[in-house]
PDB file of C-alpha atoms in Angstrom:
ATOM      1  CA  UNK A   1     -49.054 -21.739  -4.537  1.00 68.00           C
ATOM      2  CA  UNK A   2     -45.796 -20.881  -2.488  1.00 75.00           C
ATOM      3  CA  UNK A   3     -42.787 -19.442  -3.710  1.00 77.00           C
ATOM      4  CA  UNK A   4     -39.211 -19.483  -2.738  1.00 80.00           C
ATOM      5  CA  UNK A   5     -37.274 -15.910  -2.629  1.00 74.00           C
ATOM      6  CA  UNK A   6     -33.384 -15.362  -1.432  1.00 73.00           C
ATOM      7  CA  UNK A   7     -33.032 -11.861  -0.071  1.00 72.00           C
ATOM      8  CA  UNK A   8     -29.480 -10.556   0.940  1.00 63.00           C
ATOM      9  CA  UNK A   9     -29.468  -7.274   2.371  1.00 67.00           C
ATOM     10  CA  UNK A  10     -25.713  -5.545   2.826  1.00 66.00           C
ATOM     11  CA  UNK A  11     -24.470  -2.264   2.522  1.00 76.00           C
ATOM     12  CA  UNK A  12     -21.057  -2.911   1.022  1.00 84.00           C
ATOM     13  CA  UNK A  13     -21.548  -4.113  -2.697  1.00 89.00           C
ATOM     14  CA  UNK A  14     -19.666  -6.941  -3.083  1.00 89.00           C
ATOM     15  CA  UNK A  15     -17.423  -8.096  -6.247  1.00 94.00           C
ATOM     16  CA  UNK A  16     -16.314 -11.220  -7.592  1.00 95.00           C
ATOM     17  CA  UNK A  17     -13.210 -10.522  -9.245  1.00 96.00           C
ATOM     18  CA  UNK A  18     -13.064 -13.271 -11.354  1.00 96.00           C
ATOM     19  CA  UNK A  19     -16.785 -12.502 -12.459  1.00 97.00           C
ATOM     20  CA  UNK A  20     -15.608  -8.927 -13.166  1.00 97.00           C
ATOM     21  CA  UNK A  21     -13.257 -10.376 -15.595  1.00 96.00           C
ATOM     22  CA  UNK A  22     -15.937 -12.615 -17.223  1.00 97.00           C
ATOM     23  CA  UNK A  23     -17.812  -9.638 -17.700  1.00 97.00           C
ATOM     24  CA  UNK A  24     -15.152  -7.270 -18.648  1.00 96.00           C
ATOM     25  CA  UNK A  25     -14.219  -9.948 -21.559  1.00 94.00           C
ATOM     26  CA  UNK A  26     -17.731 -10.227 -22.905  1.00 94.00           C
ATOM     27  CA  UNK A  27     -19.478 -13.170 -21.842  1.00 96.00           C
ATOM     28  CA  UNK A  28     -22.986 -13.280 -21.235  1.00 96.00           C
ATOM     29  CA  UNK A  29     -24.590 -14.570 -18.182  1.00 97.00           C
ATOM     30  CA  UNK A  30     -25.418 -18.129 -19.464  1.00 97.00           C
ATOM     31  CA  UNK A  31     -21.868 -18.541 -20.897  1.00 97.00           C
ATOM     32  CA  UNK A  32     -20.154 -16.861 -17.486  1.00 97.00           C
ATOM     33  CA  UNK A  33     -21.675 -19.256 -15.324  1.00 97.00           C
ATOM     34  CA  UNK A  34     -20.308 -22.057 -17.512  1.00 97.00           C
ATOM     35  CA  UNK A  35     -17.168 -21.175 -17.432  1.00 96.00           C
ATOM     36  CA  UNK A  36     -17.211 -20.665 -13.665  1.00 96.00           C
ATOM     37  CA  UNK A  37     -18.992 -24.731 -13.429  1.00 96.00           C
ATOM     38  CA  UNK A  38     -15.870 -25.768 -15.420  1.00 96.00           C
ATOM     39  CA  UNK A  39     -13.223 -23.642 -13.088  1.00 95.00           C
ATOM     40  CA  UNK A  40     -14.727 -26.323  -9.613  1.00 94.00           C
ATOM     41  CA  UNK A  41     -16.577 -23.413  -8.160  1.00 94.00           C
ATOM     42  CA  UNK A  42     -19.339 -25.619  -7.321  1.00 93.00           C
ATOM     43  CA  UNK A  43     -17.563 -28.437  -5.755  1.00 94.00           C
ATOM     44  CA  UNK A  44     -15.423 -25.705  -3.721  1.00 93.00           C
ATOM     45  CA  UNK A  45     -17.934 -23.918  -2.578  1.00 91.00           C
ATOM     46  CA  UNK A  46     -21.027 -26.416  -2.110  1.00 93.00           C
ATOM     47  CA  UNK A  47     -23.117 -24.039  -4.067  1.00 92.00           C
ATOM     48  CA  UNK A  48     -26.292 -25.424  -6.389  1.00 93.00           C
ATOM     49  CA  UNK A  49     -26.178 -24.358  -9.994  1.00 94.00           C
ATOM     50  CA  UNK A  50     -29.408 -22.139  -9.156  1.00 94.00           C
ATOM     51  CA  UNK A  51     -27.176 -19.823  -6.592  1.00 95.00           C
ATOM     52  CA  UNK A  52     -24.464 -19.875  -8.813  1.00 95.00           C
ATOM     53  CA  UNK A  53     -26.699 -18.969 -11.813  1.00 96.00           C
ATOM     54  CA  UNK A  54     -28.180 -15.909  -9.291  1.00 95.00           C
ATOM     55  CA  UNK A  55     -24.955 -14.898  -7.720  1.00 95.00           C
ATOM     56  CA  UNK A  56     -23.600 -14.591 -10.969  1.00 97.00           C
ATOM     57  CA  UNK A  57     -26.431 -12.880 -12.580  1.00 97.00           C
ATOM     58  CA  UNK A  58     -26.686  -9.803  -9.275  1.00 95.00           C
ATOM     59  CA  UNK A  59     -22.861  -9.633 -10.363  1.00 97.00           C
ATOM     60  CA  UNK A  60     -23.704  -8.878 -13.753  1.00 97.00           C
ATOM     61  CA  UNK A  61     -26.617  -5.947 -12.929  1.00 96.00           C
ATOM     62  CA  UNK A  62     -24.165  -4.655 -10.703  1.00 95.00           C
ATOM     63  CA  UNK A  63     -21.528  -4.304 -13.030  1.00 97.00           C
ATOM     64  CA  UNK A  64     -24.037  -2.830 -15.820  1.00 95.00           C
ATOM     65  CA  UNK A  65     -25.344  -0.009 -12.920  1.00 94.00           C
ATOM     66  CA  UNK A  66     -21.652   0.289 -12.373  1.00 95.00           C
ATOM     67  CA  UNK A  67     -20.672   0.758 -16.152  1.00 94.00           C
ATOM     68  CA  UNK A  68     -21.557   4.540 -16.418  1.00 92.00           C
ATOM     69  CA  UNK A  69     -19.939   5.683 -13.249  1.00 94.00           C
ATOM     70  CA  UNK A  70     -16.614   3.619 -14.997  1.00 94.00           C
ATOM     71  CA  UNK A  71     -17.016   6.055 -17.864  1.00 91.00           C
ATOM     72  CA  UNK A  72     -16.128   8.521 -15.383  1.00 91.00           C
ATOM     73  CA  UNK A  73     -14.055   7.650 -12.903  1.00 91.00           C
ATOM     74  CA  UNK A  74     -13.675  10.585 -10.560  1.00 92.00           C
ATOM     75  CA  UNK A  75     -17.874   9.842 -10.344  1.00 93.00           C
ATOM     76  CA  UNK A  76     -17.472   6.244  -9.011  1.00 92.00           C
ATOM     77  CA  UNK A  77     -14.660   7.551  -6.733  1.00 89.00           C
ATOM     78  CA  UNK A  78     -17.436  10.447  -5.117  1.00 91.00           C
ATOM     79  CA  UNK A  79     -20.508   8.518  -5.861  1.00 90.00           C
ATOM     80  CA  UNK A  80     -23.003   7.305  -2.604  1.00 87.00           C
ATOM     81  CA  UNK A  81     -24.793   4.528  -4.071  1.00 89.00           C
ATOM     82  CA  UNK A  82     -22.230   1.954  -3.602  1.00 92.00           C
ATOM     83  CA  UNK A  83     -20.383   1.131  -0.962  1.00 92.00           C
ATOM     84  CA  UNK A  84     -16.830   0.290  -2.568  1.00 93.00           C
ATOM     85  CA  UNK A  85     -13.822   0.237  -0.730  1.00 92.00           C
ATOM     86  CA  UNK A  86     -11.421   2.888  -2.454  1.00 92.00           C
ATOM     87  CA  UNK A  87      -8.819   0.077  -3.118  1.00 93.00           C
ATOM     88  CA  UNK A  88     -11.617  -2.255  -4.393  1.00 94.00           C
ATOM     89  CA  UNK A  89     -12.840   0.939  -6.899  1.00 94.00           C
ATOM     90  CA  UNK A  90      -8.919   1.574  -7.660  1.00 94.00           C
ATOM     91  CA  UNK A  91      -9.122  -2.121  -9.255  1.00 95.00           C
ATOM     92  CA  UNK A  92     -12.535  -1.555 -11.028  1.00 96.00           C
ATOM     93  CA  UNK A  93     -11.102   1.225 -12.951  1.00 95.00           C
ATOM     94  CA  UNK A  94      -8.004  -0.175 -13.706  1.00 94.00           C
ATOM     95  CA  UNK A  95      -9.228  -3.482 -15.061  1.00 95.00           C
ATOM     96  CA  UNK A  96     -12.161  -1.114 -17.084  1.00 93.00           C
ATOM     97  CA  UNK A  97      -9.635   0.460 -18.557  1.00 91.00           C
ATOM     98  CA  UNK A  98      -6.889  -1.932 -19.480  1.00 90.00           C
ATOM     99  CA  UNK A  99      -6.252  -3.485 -22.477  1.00 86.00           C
ATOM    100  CA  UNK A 100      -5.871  -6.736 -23.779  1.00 84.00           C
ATOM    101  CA  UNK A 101      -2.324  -7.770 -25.475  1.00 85.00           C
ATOM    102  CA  UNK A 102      -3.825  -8.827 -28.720  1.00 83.00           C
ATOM    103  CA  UNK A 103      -6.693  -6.138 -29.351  1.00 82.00           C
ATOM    104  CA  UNK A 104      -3.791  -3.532 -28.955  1.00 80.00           C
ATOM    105  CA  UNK A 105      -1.087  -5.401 -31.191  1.00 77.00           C
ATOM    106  CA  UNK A 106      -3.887  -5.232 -33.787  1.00 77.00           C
ATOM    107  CA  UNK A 107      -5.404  -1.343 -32.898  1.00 74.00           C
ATOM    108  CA  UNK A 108      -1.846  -0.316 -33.376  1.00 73.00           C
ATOM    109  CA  UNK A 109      -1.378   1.887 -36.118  1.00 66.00           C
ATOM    110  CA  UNK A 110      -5.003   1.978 -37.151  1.00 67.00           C
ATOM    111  CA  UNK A 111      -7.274   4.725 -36.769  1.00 64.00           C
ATOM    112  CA  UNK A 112     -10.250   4.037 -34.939  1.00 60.00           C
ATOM    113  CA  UNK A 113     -13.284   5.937 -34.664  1.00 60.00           C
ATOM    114  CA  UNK A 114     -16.582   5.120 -32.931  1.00 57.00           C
ATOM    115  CA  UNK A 115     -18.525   4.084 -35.849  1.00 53.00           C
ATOM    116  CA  UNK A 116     -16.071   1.587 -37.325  1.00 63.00           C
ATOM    117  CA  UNK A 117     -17.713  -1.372 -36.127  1.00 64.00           C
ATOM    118  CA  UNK A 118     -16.208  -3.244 -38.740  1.00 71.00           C
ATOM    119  CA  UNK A 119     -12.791  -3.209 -37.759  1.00 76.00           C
ATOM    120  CA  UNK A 120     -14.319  -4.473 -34.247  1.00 80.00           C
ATOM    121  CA  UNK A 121     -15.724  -7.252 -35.868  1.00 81.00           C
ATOM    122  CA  UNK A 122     -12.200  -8.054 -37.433  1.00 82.00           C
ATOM    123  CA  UNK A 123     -10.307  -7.733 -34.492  1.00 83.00           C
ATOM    124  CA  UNK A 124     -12.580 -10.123 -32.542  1.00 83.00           C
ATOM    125  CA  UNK A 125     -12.728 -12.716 -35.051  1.00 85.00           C
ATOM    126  CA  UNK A 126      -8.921 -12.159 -35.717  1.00 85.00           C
ATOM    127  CA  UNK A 127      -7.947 -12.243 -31.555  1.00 86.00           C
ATOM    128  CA  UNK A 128     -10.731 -14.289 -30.397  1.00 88.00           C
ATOM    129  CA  UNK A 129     -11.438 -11.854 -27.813  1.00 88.00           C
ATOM    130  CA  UNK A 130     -15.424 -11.208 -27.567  1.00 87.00           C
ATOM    131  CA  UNK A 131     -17.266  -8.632 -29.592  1.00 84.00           C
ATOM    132  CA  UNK A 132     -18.078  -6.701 -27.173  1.00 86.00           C
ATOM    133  CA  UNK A 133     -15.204  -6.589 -25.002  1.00 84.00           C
ATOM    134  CA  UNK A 134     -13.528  -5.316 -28.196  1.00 79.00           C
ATOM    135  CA  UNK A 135     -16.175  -2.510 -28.222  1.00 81.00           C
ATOM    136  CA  UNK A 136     -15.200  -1.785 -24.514  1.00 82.00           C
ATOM    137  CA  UNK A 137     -11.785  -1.741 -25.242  1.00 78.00           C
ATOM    138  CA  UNK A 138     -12.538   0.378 -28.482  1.00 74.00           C
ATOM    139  CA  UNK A 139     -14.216   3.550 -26.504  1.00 70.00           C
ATOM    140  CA  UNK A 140     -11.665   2.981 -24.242  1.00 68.00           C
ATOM    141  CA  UNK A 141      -8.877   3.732 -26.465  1.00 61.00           C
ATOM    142  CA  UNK A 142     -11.242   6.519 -27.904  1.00 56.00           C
ATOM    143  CA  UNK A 143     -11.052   8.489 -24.830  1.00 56.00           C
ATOM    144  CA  UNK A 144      -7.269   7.781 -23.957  1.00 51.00           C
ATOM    145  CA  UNK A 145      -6.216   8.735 -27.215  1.00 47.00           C
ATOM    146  CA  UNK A 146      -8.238  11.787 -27.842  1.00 42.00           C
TER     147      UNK A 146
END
């Protein structure tokens, strides 16, 4: 029985800023890749679904190892695991931590705390932005504000 593996080896991490985004707004894996097979990344780039499927899904366990070092960013700006360029971890950070037009037209003049996971659910079904980018944008606004 053989089987095929793709190794890359690098040592600066690479990101996809368009991925980032998909991420950042919520979608899972199966439903990023979609989206990205409806944008023409396939015929531009002469990739098979498979690599896009696996380039998409490295993207995403990057972003989740990432994550904690976002909750902090003067960690991600001192940290040795990845190799980020600074201006490359300037725009990590910023897009972590910005917010979305219509989550913060409806946040306004609410109170939020962490456990009201009700108003999240509200304000996703009322914006259309995803659960859990709501959530992101949520603790966000937690530590900005407090």
């Amino acid at each position: 029985m053989t089987s095929e593996l793709d190794i890359f080896v690098g040592n600066t991490t690479l990101i996809d800023e368009d991925v980032y985004r998909l991420w950042l707004d919520g979608y899972s894996v199966t439903d990023a890749v979609a989206l990205r097979v409806r944008s023409g990344i396939l015929e531009q780039t002469g990739a098979t679904a498979a690599v896009l499927q696996s380039d998409t899904m490295d993207h995403y366990r990057t972003f989740h190892m990432l994550e904690r070092l976002l909750h902090a960013p003067p960690k991600l700006l001192h940290q040795l695991i990845f190799q980020i360029p600074p201006s490359r971890q300037a725009l990590l950070i910023e897009r972590y931590y910005a917010f979305d037009e219509a989550f913060v037209r409806e946040v306004l003049g609410k109170k939020l705390s962490k456990g009201t996971k009700k108003d999240l659910d509200d304000i996703s079904t009322k914006t259309g932005i995803t659960l859990k980018s709501c959530r992101r944008q949520g603790l966000c606004s937690h530590r900005f504000l407090c």
